[in-house]
Amino acid sequence: MDLAFKETDSEVERRRMSLELDAREQMAFTTSYLKDYSEPLLVVSESRLRNNARRFKAAMPRVRPHFAVKANPHPELLRIFKEEGLCFEIASIAELDAMIELGADLDTVFYSNPIKSPASVKRAAAAGIKWYVVDTPEEVEKIARIKPDAKLYLRIEVSNEGSVFPLTRKFGAKPSGIPAVIDAAKSNGMALTGVTFHVGSQCNNIANWTKGINAVKDVFTQLEHNGWTPELLNIGGGYPLLLSADDPTIEEIGMSINEELKSIPDSVQIMGEPGRFLVGSAGCLVTQVIGLATRDEQRWVYLDTGFYGGLMEMAESFPLKIISERTGEPHLWTLAGPTCDSIDVLGEHSLPSNTEVEDILYIPNLGAYSTSCACDFNGFPVPEMVVVA
């Protein structure tokens, strides 16, 4: 963690206990809604959604938050965030349609998918979307053919060290590739006046943001040398949930970012794209044990939802906690989903040794990238999502 102080053992223990209490609190607001279990369910707390939005804005007053719709596009969540004064960023036609249905101010909706189909650019242009991200000259040329008056912002590669899911392999212009994007914009008469970066998903390394902002300053200089006046700095997403004592709070991240932003001119609009932070801790997934098995002395628990049913990130070793209503000595079980696909295995997790079929399990911190990544493969239902007070 890139903090200005070294945490004591007592502070680390306090954080650990706070995380345990938070997980139990998420389970509590879920059980208060749950009556008779029938199918997997994602219960989302409206009060937590609103509190997370307010915490983000308070932690970074100069950063205009644009909710990353891909994290959870449920209409009720979008309505709540609109009421809280948040803007939005989109990555697809479906998300654009959700913005139109929401009645969002499309002047403040940013299209942040670095590779967009011609059809989606046409739809976005017709709807009135102004800002489009690019990270290759080919993308600049594509947009120029469809919407020559579009405003472009360049996504650059920055460090993703300390992120659970690094994103640098697929997106982000390297320093050596930036001149080609600039040349494409100039030759096509496009306005390239913004820069963005992404530090990686669930990032606990604050230095990634501060180094990213410094890298943007260098790119701003290149833009100015080519006749553009920088208008936008988008510091992206990656703001983490508190899943371990090592994860920084949004307030700690904000302290470092705010200090770094002091050198950015007031004329530049600063925005961020929080997704997981805003919705993750507001959602708790409920699932049920449907089978037990012993295979070569390895104990297995099979759930009624799995990789395809909202737990994709758990299969990628995302550090989620599972809570059982049953008490008993902890035992390491291999968890699996209900489908016939061998990819539907979720790794080893601690559950009571006396776990039984039909036990109800709770998985906190799943408000983001759960139902939005789920499908009904093999006929097993996507968890229903409900919003509670």
GROMACS .gro file of N, CA, C and O in nm, residues 267-385:
model
  476
  267SER      N    1  -0.878   2.418  -1.559
  267SER     CA    2  -0.952   2.413  -1.685
  267SER      C    3  -0.975   2.270  -1.734
  267SER      O    4  -1.057   2.246  -1.824
  268VAL      N    5  -0.906   2.172  -1.675
  268VAL     CA    6  -0.919   2.032  -1.715
  268VAL      C    7  -1.027   1.964  -1.631
  268VAL      O    8  -1.022   1.969  -1.508
  269GLN      N    9  -1.124   1.902  -1.697
  269GLN     CA   10  -1.226   1.825  -1.628
  269GLN      C   11  -1.165   1.693  -1.580
  269GLN      O   12  -1.107   1.619  -1.658
  270ILE      N   13  -1.178   1.664  -1.450
  270ILE     CA   14  -1.129   1.539  -1.394
  270ILE      C   15  -1.248   1.446  -1.374
  270ILE      O   16  -1.350   1.486  -1.316
  271MET      N   17  -1.238   1.323  -1.423
  271MET     CA   18  -1.345   1.225  -1.402
  271MET      C   19  -1.283   1.091  -1.365
  271MET      O   20  -1.164   1.066  -1.387
  272GLY      N   21  -1.364   1.005  -1.304
  272GLY     CA   22  -1.323   0.869  -1.274
  272GLY      C   23  -1.435   0.774  -1.312
  272GLY      O   24  -1.548   0.819  -1.338
  273GLU      N   25  -1.405   0.644  -1.315
  273GLU     CA   26  -1.502   0.544  -1.357
  273GLU      C   27  -1.517   0.435  -1.252
  273GLU      O   28  -1.489   0.318  -1.278
  274PRO      N   29  -1.564   0.469  -1.132
  274PRO     CA   30  -1.583   0.366  -1.030
  274PRO      C   31  -1.693   0.270  -1.068
  274PRO      O   32  -1.798   0.311  -1.116
  275GLY      N   33  -1.670   0.143  -1.048
  275GLY     CA   34  -1.771   0.040  -1.073
  275GLY      C   35  -1.785  -0.049  -0.953
  275GLY      O   36  -1.879  -0.039  -0.875
  276ARG      N   37  -1.685  -0.136  -0.934
  276ARG     CA   38  -1.689  -0.232  -0.824
  276ARG      C   39  -1.705  -0.163  -0.688
  276ARG      O   40  -1.781  -0.208  -0.603
  277PHE      N   41  -1.633  -0.052  -0.667
  277PHE     CA   42  -1.642   0.015  -0.538
  277PHE      C   43  -1.785   0.058  -0.507
  277PHE      O   44  -1.831   0.048  -0.393
  278LEU      N   45  -1.855   0.110  -0.608
  278LEU     CA   46  -1.989   0.164  -0.583
  278LEU      C   47  -2.093   0.057  -0.554
  278LEU      O   48  -2.183   0.078  -0.473
  279VAL      N   49  -2.082  -0.059  -0.619
  279VAL     CA   50  -2.189  -0.159  -0.606
  279VAL      C   51  -2.147  -0.288  -0.536
  279VAL      O   52  -2.232  -0.362  -0.486
  280GLY      N   53  -2.016  -0.316  -0.531
  280GLY     CA   54  -1.972  -0.446  -0.480
  280GLY      C   55  -2.018  -0.474  -0.340
  280GLY      O   56  -2.082  -0.577  -0.312
  281SER      N   57  -1.989  -0.384  -0.245
  281SER     CA   58  -2.022  -0.410  -0.105
  281SER      C   59  -2.170  -0.397  -0.074
  281SER      O   60  -2.213  -0.424   0.038
  282ALA      N   61  -2.248  -0.354  -0.174
  282ALA     CA   62  -2.393  -0.341  -0.154
  282ALA      C   63  -2.467  -0.470  -0.184
  282ALA      O   64  -2.587  -0.480  -0.155
  283GLY      N   65  -2.399  -0.571  -0.241
  283GLY     CA   66  -2.468  -0.692  -0.284
  283GLY      C   67  -2.418  -0.817  -0.216
  283GLY      O   68  -2.297  -0.838  -0.202
  284CYS      N   69  -2.511  -0.902  -0.173
  284CYS     CA   70  -2.477  -1.031  -0.112
  284CYS      C   71  -2.553  -1.141  -0.186
  284CYS      O   72  -2.675  -1.135  -0.202
  285LEU      N   73  -2.479  -1.239  -0.236
  285LEU     CA   74  -2.541  -1.348  -0.312
  285LEU      C   75  -2.576  -1.464  -0.219
  285LEU      O   76  -2.496  -1.502  -0.133
  286VAL      N   77  -2.696  -1.519  -0.238
  286VAL     CA   78  -2.743  -1.632  -0.159
  286VAL      C   79  -2.747  -1.755  -0.249
  286VAL      O   80  -2.803  -1.752  -0.359
  287THR      N   81  -2.688  -1.863  -0.203
  287THR     CA   82  -2.685  -1.988  -0.280
  287THR      C   83  -2.708  -2.105  -0.186
  287THR      O   84  -2.705  -2.090  -0.064
  288GLN      N   85  -2.731  -2.223  -0.242
  288GLN     CA   86  -2.764  -2.341  -0.162
  288GLN      C   87  -2.677  -2.459  -0.202
  288GLN      O   88  -2.644  -2.476  -0.320
  289VAL      N   89  -2.639  -2.539  -0.104
  289VAL     CA   90  -2.566  -2.663  -0.130
  289VAL      C   91  -2.663  -2.765  -0.187
  289VAL      O   92  -2.767  -2.795  -0.127
  290ILE      N   93  -2.629  -2.820  -0.305
  290ILE     CA   94  -2.716  -2.920  -0.367
  290ILE      C   95  -2.654  -3.059  -0.368
  290ILE      O   96  -2.721  -3.157  -0.400
  291GLY      N   97  -2.526  -3.068  -0.335
  291GLY     CA   98  -2.463  -3.200  -0.335
  291GLY      C   99  -2.328  -3.198  -0.267
  291GLY      O  100  -2.259  -3.097  -0.264
  292LEU      N  101  -2.291  -3.314  -0.210
  292LEU     CA  102  -2.159  -3.337  -0.152
  292LEU      C  103  -2.096  -3.457  -0.220
  292LEU      O  104  -2.167  -3.547  -0.267
  293ALA      N  105  -1.964  -3.459  -0.226
  293ALA     CA  106  -1.897  -3.573  -0.288
  293ALA      C  107  -1.756  -3.586  -0.231
  293ALA      O  108  -1.694  -3.487  -0.189
  294THR      N  109  -1.707  -3.710  -0.232
  294THR     CA  110  -1.567  -3.736  -0.197
  294THR      C  111  -1.500  -3.797  -0.319
  294THR      O  112  -1.544  -3.901  -0.370
  295ARG      N  113  -1.395  -3.733  -0.366
  295ARG     CA  114  -1.324  -3.780  -0.484
  295ARG      C  115  -1.176  -3.788  -0.450
  295ARG      O  116  -1.111  -3.685  -0.428
  296ASP      N  117  -1.124  -3.912  -0.441
  296ASP     CA  118  -0.984  -3.933  -0.403
  296ASP      C  119  -0.951  -3.858  -0.275
  296ASP      O  120  -0.851  -3.785  -0.265
  297GLU      N  121  -1.037  -3.874  -0.177
  297GLU     CA  122  -1.021  -3.815  -0.044
  297GLU      C  123  -1.037  -3.663  -0.042
  297GLU      O  124  -1.016  -3.600   0.061
  298GLN      N  125  -1.073  -3.606  -0.155
  298GLN     CA  126  -1.099  -3.462  -0.160
  298GLN      C  127  -1.249  -3.439  -0.147
  298GLN      O  128  -1.329  -3.500  -0.219
  299ARG      N  129  -1.287  -3.352  -0.053
  299ARG     CA  130  -1.429  -3.325  -0.028
  299ARG      C  131  -1.478  -3.212  -0.117
  299ARG      O  132  -1.415  -3.107  -0.127
  300TRP      N  133  -1.593  -3.235  -0.182
  300TRP     CA  134  -1.652  -3.138  -0.274
  300TRP      C  135  -1.787  -3.091  -0.224
  300TRP      O  136  -1.866  -3.171  -0.170
  301VAL      N  137  -1.815  -2.962  -0.246
  301VAL     CA  138  -1.948  -2.904  -0.224
  301VAL      C  139  -1.998  -2.852  -0.358
  301VAL      O  140  -1.928  -2.775  -0.425
  302TYR      N  141  -2.116  -2.892  -0.399
  302TYR     CA  142  -2.178  -2.844  -0.523
  302TYR      C  143  -2.290  -2.747  -0.487
  302TYR      O  144  -2.375  -2.776  -0.402
  303LEU      N  145  -2.289  -2.630  -0.555
  303LEU     CA  146  -2.386  -2.525  -0.529
  303LEU      C  147  -2.488  -2.517  -0.642
  303LEU      O  148  -2.465  -2.571  -0.751
  304ASP      N  149  -2.598  -2.448  -0.616
  304ASP     CA  150  -2.699  -2.432  -0.722
  304ASP      C  151  -2.668  -2.315  -0.814
  304ASP      O  152  -2.747  -2.283  -0.903
  305THR      N  153  -2.556  -2.251  -0.796
  305THR     CA  154  -2.505  -2.154  -0.892
  305THR      C  155  -2.354  -2.164  -0.892
  305THR      O  156  -2.294  -2.218  -0.798
  306GLY      N  157  -2.291  -2.116  -0.999
  306GLY     CA  158  -2.146  -2.133  -1.008
  306GLY      C  159  -2.083  -2.038  -1.107
  306GLY      O  160  -2.123  -1.921  -1.116
  307PHE      N  161  -1.986  -2.087  -1.182
  307PHE     CA  162  -1.910  -2.004  -1.276
  307PHE      C  163  -2.004  -1.928  -1.369
  307PHE      O  164  -1.986  -1.808  -1.393
  308TYR      N  165  -2.105  -1.995  -1.423
  308TYR     CA  166  -2.197  -1.932  -1.518
  308TYR      C  167  -2.308  -1.853  -1.448
  308TYR      O  168  -2.377  -1.774  -1.512
  309GLY      N  169  -2.325  -1.875  -1.320
  309GLY     CA  170  -2.438  -1.815  -1.249
  309GLY      C  171  -2.400  -1.702  -1.156
  309GLY      O  172  -2.467  -1.680  -1.055
  310GLY      N  173  -2.294  -1.630  -1.188
  310GLY     CA  174  -2.260  -1.513  -1.108
  310GLY      C  175  -2.131  -1.524  -1.029
  310GLY      O  176  -2.091  -1.429  -0.963
  311LEU      N  177  -2.064  -1.640  -1.034
  311LEU     CA  178  -1.942  -1.660  -0.955
  311LEU      C  179  -1.819  -1.676  -1.043
  311LEU      O  180  -1.722  -1.740  -1.004
  312MET      N  181  -1.821  -1.614  -1.161
  312MET     CA  182  -1.709  -1.625  -1.253
  312MET      C  183  -1.579  -1.579  -1.189
  312MET      O  184  -1.474  -1.642  -1.203
  313GLU      N  185  -1.583  -1.466  -1.116
  313GLU     CA  186  -1.459  -1.414  -1.058
  313GLU      C  187  -1.406  -1.503  -0.946
  313GLU      O  188  -1.286  -1.509  -0.923
  314MET      N  189  -1.495  -1.575  -0.878
  314MET     CA  190  -1.448  -1.666  -0.775
  314MET      C  191  -1.364  -1.778  -0.835
  314MET      O  192  -1.266  -1.825  -0.775
  315ALA      N  193  -1.399  -1.819  -0.957
  315ALA     CA  194  -1.321  -1.922  -1.024
  315ALA      C  195  -1.183  -1.870  -1.063
  315ALA      O  196  -1.091  -1.948  -1.089
  316GLU      N  197  -1.168  -1.736  -1.066
  316GLU     CA  198  -1.040  -1.674  -1.098
  316GLU      C  199  -0.966  -1.633  -0.971
  316GLU      O  200  -0.879  -1.544  -0.973
  317SER      N  201  -1.000  -1.696  -0.859
  317SER     CA  202  -0.934  -1.673  -0.729
  317SER      C  203  -0.959  -1.534  -0.673
  317SER      O  204  -0.877  -1.482  -0.596
  318PHE      N  205  -1.070  -1.471  -0.708
  318PHE     CA  206  -1.106  -1.346  -0.644
  318PHE      C  207  -1.135  -1.374  -0.497
  318PHE      O  208  -1.211  -1.466  -0.465
  319PRO      N  209  -1.075  -1.299  -0.405
  319PRO     CA  210  -1.077  -1.337  -0.262
  319PRO      C  211  -1.208  -1.307  -0.190
  319PRO      O  212  -1.216  -1.219  -0.105
  320LEU      N  213  -1.311  -1.381  -0.223
  320LEU     CA  214  -1.441  -1.362  -0.160
  320LEU      C  215  -1.458  -1.456  -0.040
  320LEU      O  216  -1.402  -1.565  -0.036
  321LYS      N  217  -1.536  -1.412   0.056
  321LYS     CA  218  -1.563  -1.489   0.177
  321LYS      C  219  -1.700  -1.554   0.164
  321LYS      O  220  -1.795  -1.493   0.114
  322ILE      N  221  -1.711  -1.680   0.207
  322ILE     CA  222  -1.839  -1.752   0.206
  322ILE      C  223  -1.882  -1.776   0.350
  322ILE      O  224  -1.803  -1.826   0.431
  323ILE      N  225  -2.006  -1.741   0.381
  323ILE     CA  226  -2.057  -1.755   0.517
  323ILE      C  227  -2.169  -1.857   0.518
  323ILE      O  228  -2.262  -1.850   0.438
  324SER      N  229  -2.160  -1.949   0.611
  324SER     CA  230  -2.266  -2.051   0.629
  324SER      C  231  -2.343  -2.022   0.756
  324SER      O  232  -2.287  -1.973   0.855
  325GLU      N  233  -2.472  -2.052   0.755
  325GLU     CA  234  -2.551  -2.041   0.878
  325GLU      C  235  -2.517  -2.154   0.974
  325GLU      O  236  -2.543  -2.144   1.094
  326ARG      N  237  -2.456  -2.260   0.923
  326ARG     CA  238  -2.418  -2.374   1.008
  326ARG      C  239  -2.286  -2.343   1.078
  326ARG      O  240  -2.197  -2.278   1.024
  327THR      N  241  -2.274  -2.387   1.202
  327THR     CA  242  -2.147  -2.375   1.274
  327THR      C  243  -2.079  -2.511   1.278
  327THR      O  244  -2.143  -2.615   1.272
  328GLY      N  245  -1.949  -2.509   1.288
  328GLY     CA  246  -1.872  -2.632   1.291
  328GLY      C  247  -1.726  -2.600   1.264
  328GLY      O  248  -1.691  -2.490   1.222
  329GLU      N  249  -1.639  -2.696   1.287
  329GLU     CA  250  -1.498  -2.676   1.262
  329GLU      C  251  -1.475  -2.648   1.113
  329GLU      O  252  -1.534  -2.714   1.027
  330PRO      N  253  -1.391  -2.549   1.081
  330PRO     CA  254  -1.368  -2.517   0.939
  330PRO      C  255  -1.295  -2.630   0.868
  330PRO      O  256  -1.210  -2.698   0.926
  331HIS      N  257  -1.333  -2.649   0.742
  331HIS     CA  258  -1.272  -2.753   0.660
  331HIS      C  259  -1.255  -2.696   0.520
  331HIS      O  260  -1.337  -2.617   0.473
  332LEU      N  261  -1.150  -2.735   0.451
  332LEU     CA  262  -1.125  -2.687   0.315
  332LEU      C  263  -1.198  -2.776   0.216
  332LEU      O  264  -1.166  -2.895   0.201
  333TRP      N  265  -1.297  -2.720   0.149
  333TRP     CA  266  -1.377  -2.791   0.050
  333TRP      C  267  -1.345  -2.738  -0.090
  333TRP      O  268  -1.312  -2.620  -0.106
  334THR      N  269  -1.360  -2.822  -0.190
  334THR     CA  270  -1.357  -2.776  -0.329
  334THR      C  271  -1.500  -2.744  -0.370
  334THR      O  272  -1.589  -2.829  -0.360
  335LEU      N  273  -1.524  -2.620  -0.414
  335LEU     CA  274  -1.657  -2.578  -0.452
  335LEU      C  275  -1.676  -2.590  -0.603
  335LEU      O  276  -1.582  -2.566  -0.680
  336ALA      N  277  -1.796  -2.625  -0.643
  336ALA     CA  278  -1.829  -2.636  -0.785
  336ALA      C  279  -1.973  -2.593  -0.807
  336ALA      O  280  -2.056  -2.600  -0.716
  337GLY      N  281  -2.001  -2.548  -0.929
  337GLY     CA  282  -2.136  -2.511  -0.965
  337GLY      C  283  -2.215  -2.630  -1.016
  337GLY      O  284  -2.165  -2.743  -1.023
  338PRO      N  285  -2.340  -2.607  -1.058
  338PRO     CA  286  -2.430  -2.717  -1.090
  338PRO      C  287  -2.423  -2.768  -1.233
  338PRO      O  288  -2.482  -2.872  -1.263
  339THR      N  289  -2.352  -2.699  -1.322
  339THR     CA  290  -2.356  -2.735  -1.463
  339THR      C  291  -2.269  -2.857  -1.493
  339THR      O  292  -2.188  -2.900  -1.410
  340CYS      N  293  -2.284  -2.909  -1.613
  340CYS     CA  294  -2.207  -3.026  -1.656
  340CYS      C  295  -2.072  -2.988  -1.716
  340CYS      O  296  -2.003  -3.075  -1.772
  341ASP      N  297  -2.034  -2.862  -1.708
  341ASP     CA  298  -1.908  -2.815  -1.766
  341ASP      C  299  -1.796  -2.824  -1.663
  341ASP      O  300  -1.811  -2.777  -1.549
  342SER      N  301  -1.682  -2.878  -1.702
  342SER     CA  302  -1.570  -2.894  -1.609
  342SER      C  303  -1.508  -2.761  -1.569
  342SER      O  304  -1.434  -2.754  -1.470
  343ILE      N  305  -1.535  -2.654  -1.644
  343ILE     CA  306  -1.483  -2.523  -1.606
  343ILE      C  307  -1.556  -2.466  -1.485
  343ILE      O  308  -1.508  -2.374  -1.419
  344ASP      N  309  -1.669  -2.525  -1.452
  344ASP     CA  310  -1.756  -2.476  -1.345
  344ASP      C  311  -1.706  -2.523  -1.208
  344ASP      O  312  -1.777  -2.589  -1.132
  345VAL      N  313  -1.581  -2.489  -1.176
  345VAL     CA  314  -1.518  -2.523  -1.048
  345VAL      C  315  -1.464  -2.394  -0.989
  345VAL      O  316  -1.402  -2.313  -1.058
  346LEU      N  317  -1.487  -2.373  -0.859
  346LEU     CA  318  -1.461  -2.244  -0.796
  346LEU      C  319  -1.344  -2.244  -0.700
  346LEU      O  320  -1.324  -2.148  -0.626
  347GLY      N  321  -1.267  -2.353  -0.698
  347GLY     CA  322  -1.149  -2.357  -0.613
  347GLY      C  323  -1.180  -2.405  -0.473
  347GLY      O  324  -1.291  -2.448  -0.441
  348GLU      N  325  -1.079  -2.397  -0.386
  348GLU     CA  326  -1.093  -2.444  -0.248
  348GLU      C  327  -1.133  -2.328  -0.156
  348GLU      O  328  -1.076  -2.219  -0.163
  349HIS      N  329  -1.231  -2.357  -0.069
  349HIS     CA  330  -1.282  -2.256   0.023
  349HIS      C  331  -1.315  -2.321   0.157
  349HIS      O  332  -1.350  -2.440   0.163
  350SER      N  333  -1.306  -2.243   0.261
  350SER     CA  334  -1.333  -2.293   0.395
  350SER      C  335  -1.482  -2.285   0.427
  350SER      O  336  -1.544  -2.179   0.415
  351LEU      N  337  -1.538  -2.401   0.466
  351LEU     CA  338  -1.676  -2.411   0.511
  351LEU      C  339  -1.679  -2.505   0.631
  351LEU      O  340  -1.583  -2.582   0.652
  352PRO      N  341  -1.785  -2.503   0.710
  352PRO     CA  342  -1.792  -2.597   0.824
  352PRO      C  343  -1.776  -2.741   0.778
  352PRO      O  344  -1.827  -2.781   0.673
  353SER      N  345  -1.705  -2.820   0.857
  353SER     CA  346  -1.681  -2.960   0.822
  353SER      C  347  -1.810  -3.041   0.819
  353SER      O  348  -1.817  -3.146   0.753
  354ASN      N  349  -1.913  -2.994   0.892
  354ASN     CA  350  -2.041  -3.065   0.896
  354ASN      C  351  -2.143  -3.010   0.798
  354ASN      O  352  -2.265  -3.025   0.815
  355THR      N  353  -2.095  -2.945   0.691
  355THR     CA  354  -2.183  -2.891   0.587
  355THR      C  355  -2.272  -3.003   0.530
  355THR      O  356  -2.226  -3.116   0.509
  356GLU      N  357  -2.398  -2.970   0.505
  356GLU     CA  358  -2.495  -3.067   0.454
  356GLU      C  359  -2.567  -3.012   0.332
  356GLU      O  360  -2.570  -2.890   0.310
  357VAL      N  361  -2.625  -3.104   0.254
  357VAL     CA  362  -2.710  -3.065   0.141
  357VAL      C  363  -2.827  -2.981   0.192
  357VAL      O  364  -2.882  -3.008   0.299
  358GLU      N  365  -2.860  -2.877   0.117
  358GLU     CA  366  -2.965  -2.779   0.144
  358GLU      C  367  -2.922  -2.670   0.241
  358GLU      O  368  -3.001  -2.583   0.275
  359ASP      N  369  -2.796  -2.670   0.285
  359ASP     CA  370  -2.746  -2.557   0.362
  359ASP      C  371  -2.751  -2.431   0.276
  359ASP      O  372  -2.723  -2.435   0.155
  360ILE      N  373  -2.783  -2.318   0.338
  360ILE     CA  374  -2.783  -2.189   0.271
  360ILE      C  375  -2.650  -2.121   0.298
  360ILE      O  376  -2.603  -2.115   0.412
  361LEU      N  377  -2.589  -2.067   0.191
  361LEU     CA  378  -2.461  -1.997   0.202
  361LEU      C  379  -2.478  -1.854   0.153
  361LEU      O  380  -2.558  -1.826   0.064
  362TYR      N  381  -2.398  -1.765   0.212
  362TYR     CA  382  -2.402  -1.623   0.177
  362TYR      C  383  -2.263  -1.580   0.130
  362TYR      O  384  -2.162  -1.612   0.193
  363ILE      N  385  -2.260  -1.507   0.018
  363ILE     CA  386  -2.133  -1.459  -0.036
  363ILE      C  387  -2.142  -1.308  -0.048
  363ILE      O  388  -2.201  -1.255  -0.142
  364PRO      N  389  -2.084  -1.234   0.050
  364PRO     CA  390  -2.090  -1.087   0.046
  364PRO      C  391  -2.002  -1.030  -0.064
  364PRO      O  392  -1.922  -1.100  -0.128
  365ASN      N  393  -2.017  -0.899  -0.087
  365ASN     CA  394  -1.934  -0.823  -0.180
  365ASN      C  395  -1.948  -0.868  -0.325
  365ASN      O  396  -1.852  -0.862  -0.402
  366LEU      N  397  -2.068  -0.909  -0.363
  366LEU     CA  398  -2.090  -0.956  -0.500
  366LEU      C  399  -2.189  -0.868  -0.577
  366LEU      O  400  -2.252  -0.914  -0.671
  367GLY      N  401  -2.199  -0.740  -0.538
  367GLY     CA  402  -2.289  -0.652  -0.611
  367GLY      C  403  -2.241  -0.618  -0.750
  367GLY      O  404  -2.319  -0.579  -0.836
  368ALA      N  405  -2.109  -0.636  -0.774
  368ALA     CA  406  -2.051  -0.604  -0.905
  368ALA      C  407  -2.005  -0.730  -0.976
  368ALA      O  408  -1.957  -0.824  -0.913
  369TYR      N  409  -2.018  -0.731  -1.107
  369TYR     CA  410  -1.968  -0.839  -1.193
  369TYR      C  411  -2.016  -0.977  -1.146
  369TYR      O  412  -1.943  -1.074  -1.152
  370SER      N  413  -2.139  -0.983  -1.102
  370SER     CA  414  -2.200  -1.110  -1.062
  370SER      C  415  -2.314  -1.141  -1.158
  370SER      O  416  -2.296  -1.214  -1.256
  371THR      N  417  -2.430  -1.083  -1.135
  371THR     CA  418  -2.543  -1.105  -1.226
  371THR      C  419  -2.513  -1.049  -1.365
  371THR      O  420  -2.562  -1.100  -1.465
  372SER      N  421  -2.430  -0.944  -1.373
  372SER     CA  422  -2.399  -0.886  -1.504
  372SER      C  423  -2.313  -0.980  -1.588
  372SER      O  424  -2.307  -0.965  -1.711
  373CYS      N  425  -2.246  -1.076  -1.524
  373CYS     CA  426  -2.162  -1.172  -1.597
  373CYS      C  427  -2.226  -1.310  -1.605
  373CYS      O  428  -2.162  -1.406  -1.650
  374ALA      N  429  -2.350  -1.323  -1.560
  374ALA     CA  430  -2.414  -1.455  -1.551
  374ALA      C  431  -2.497  -1.487  -1.675
  374ALA      O  432  -2.542  -1.398  -1.747
  375CYS      N  433  -2.517  -1.616  -1.699
  375CYS     CA  434  -2.604  -1.662  -1.806
  375CYS      C  435  -2.670  -1.792  -1.761
  375CYS      O  436  -2.629  -1.854  -1.662
  376ASP      N  437  -2.773  -1.835  -1.834
  376ASP     CA  438  -2.850  -1.953  -1.793
  376ASP      C  439  -2.802  -2.079  -1.863
  376ASP      O  440  -2.881  -2.165  -1.902
  377PHE      N  441  -2.670  -2.093  -1.878
  377PHE     CA  442  -2.614  -2.213  -1.941
  377PHE      C  443  -2.664  -2.339  -1.872
  377PHE      O  444  -2.672  -2.346  -1.750
  378ASN      N  445  -2.694  -2.440  -1.951
  378ASN     CA  446  -2.741  -2.570  -1.900
  378ASN      C  447  -2.880  -2.561  -1.837
  378ASN      O  448  -2.926  -2.655  -1.771
  379GLY      N  449  -2.946  -2.446  -1.852
  379GLY     CA  450  -3.080  -2.431  -1.799
  379GLY      C  451  -3.086  -2.388  -1.654
  379GLY      O  452  -3.196  -2.381  -1.596
  380PHE      N  453  -2.970  -2.358  -1.592
  380PHE     CA  454  -2.971  -2.314  -1.453
  380PHE      C  455  -2.992  -2.163  -1.449
  380PHE      O  456  -2.928  -2.089  -1.524
  381PRO      N  457  -3.080  -2.113  -1.362
  381PRO     CA  458  -3.120  -1.973  -1.367
  381PRO      C  459  -3.012  -1.877  -1.319
  381PRO      O  460  -2.933  -1.909  -1.230
  382VAL      N  461  -3.011  -1.759  -1.381
  382VAL     CA  462  -2.929  -1.648  -1.331
  382VAL      C  463  -2.990  -1.601  -1.199
  382VAL      O  464  -3.112  -1.594  -1.186
  383PRO      N  465  -2.908  -1.572  -1.098
  383PRO     CA  466  -2.964  -1.524  -0.972
  383PRO      C  467  -3.053  -1.401  -0.993
  383PRO      O  468  -3.016  -1.309  -1.066
  384GLU      N  469  -3.170  -1.405  -0.933
  384GLU     CA  470  -3.257  -1.287  -0.936
  384GLU      C  471  -3.195  -1.179  -0.849
  384GLU      O  472  -3.140  -1.207  -0.743
  385MET      N  473  -3.204  -1.055  -0.893
  385MET     CA  474  -3.155  -0.944  -0.812
  385MET      C  475  -3.270  -0.863  -0.755
  385MET      O  476  -3.364  -0.829  -0.826
   0.00000   0.00000   0.00000
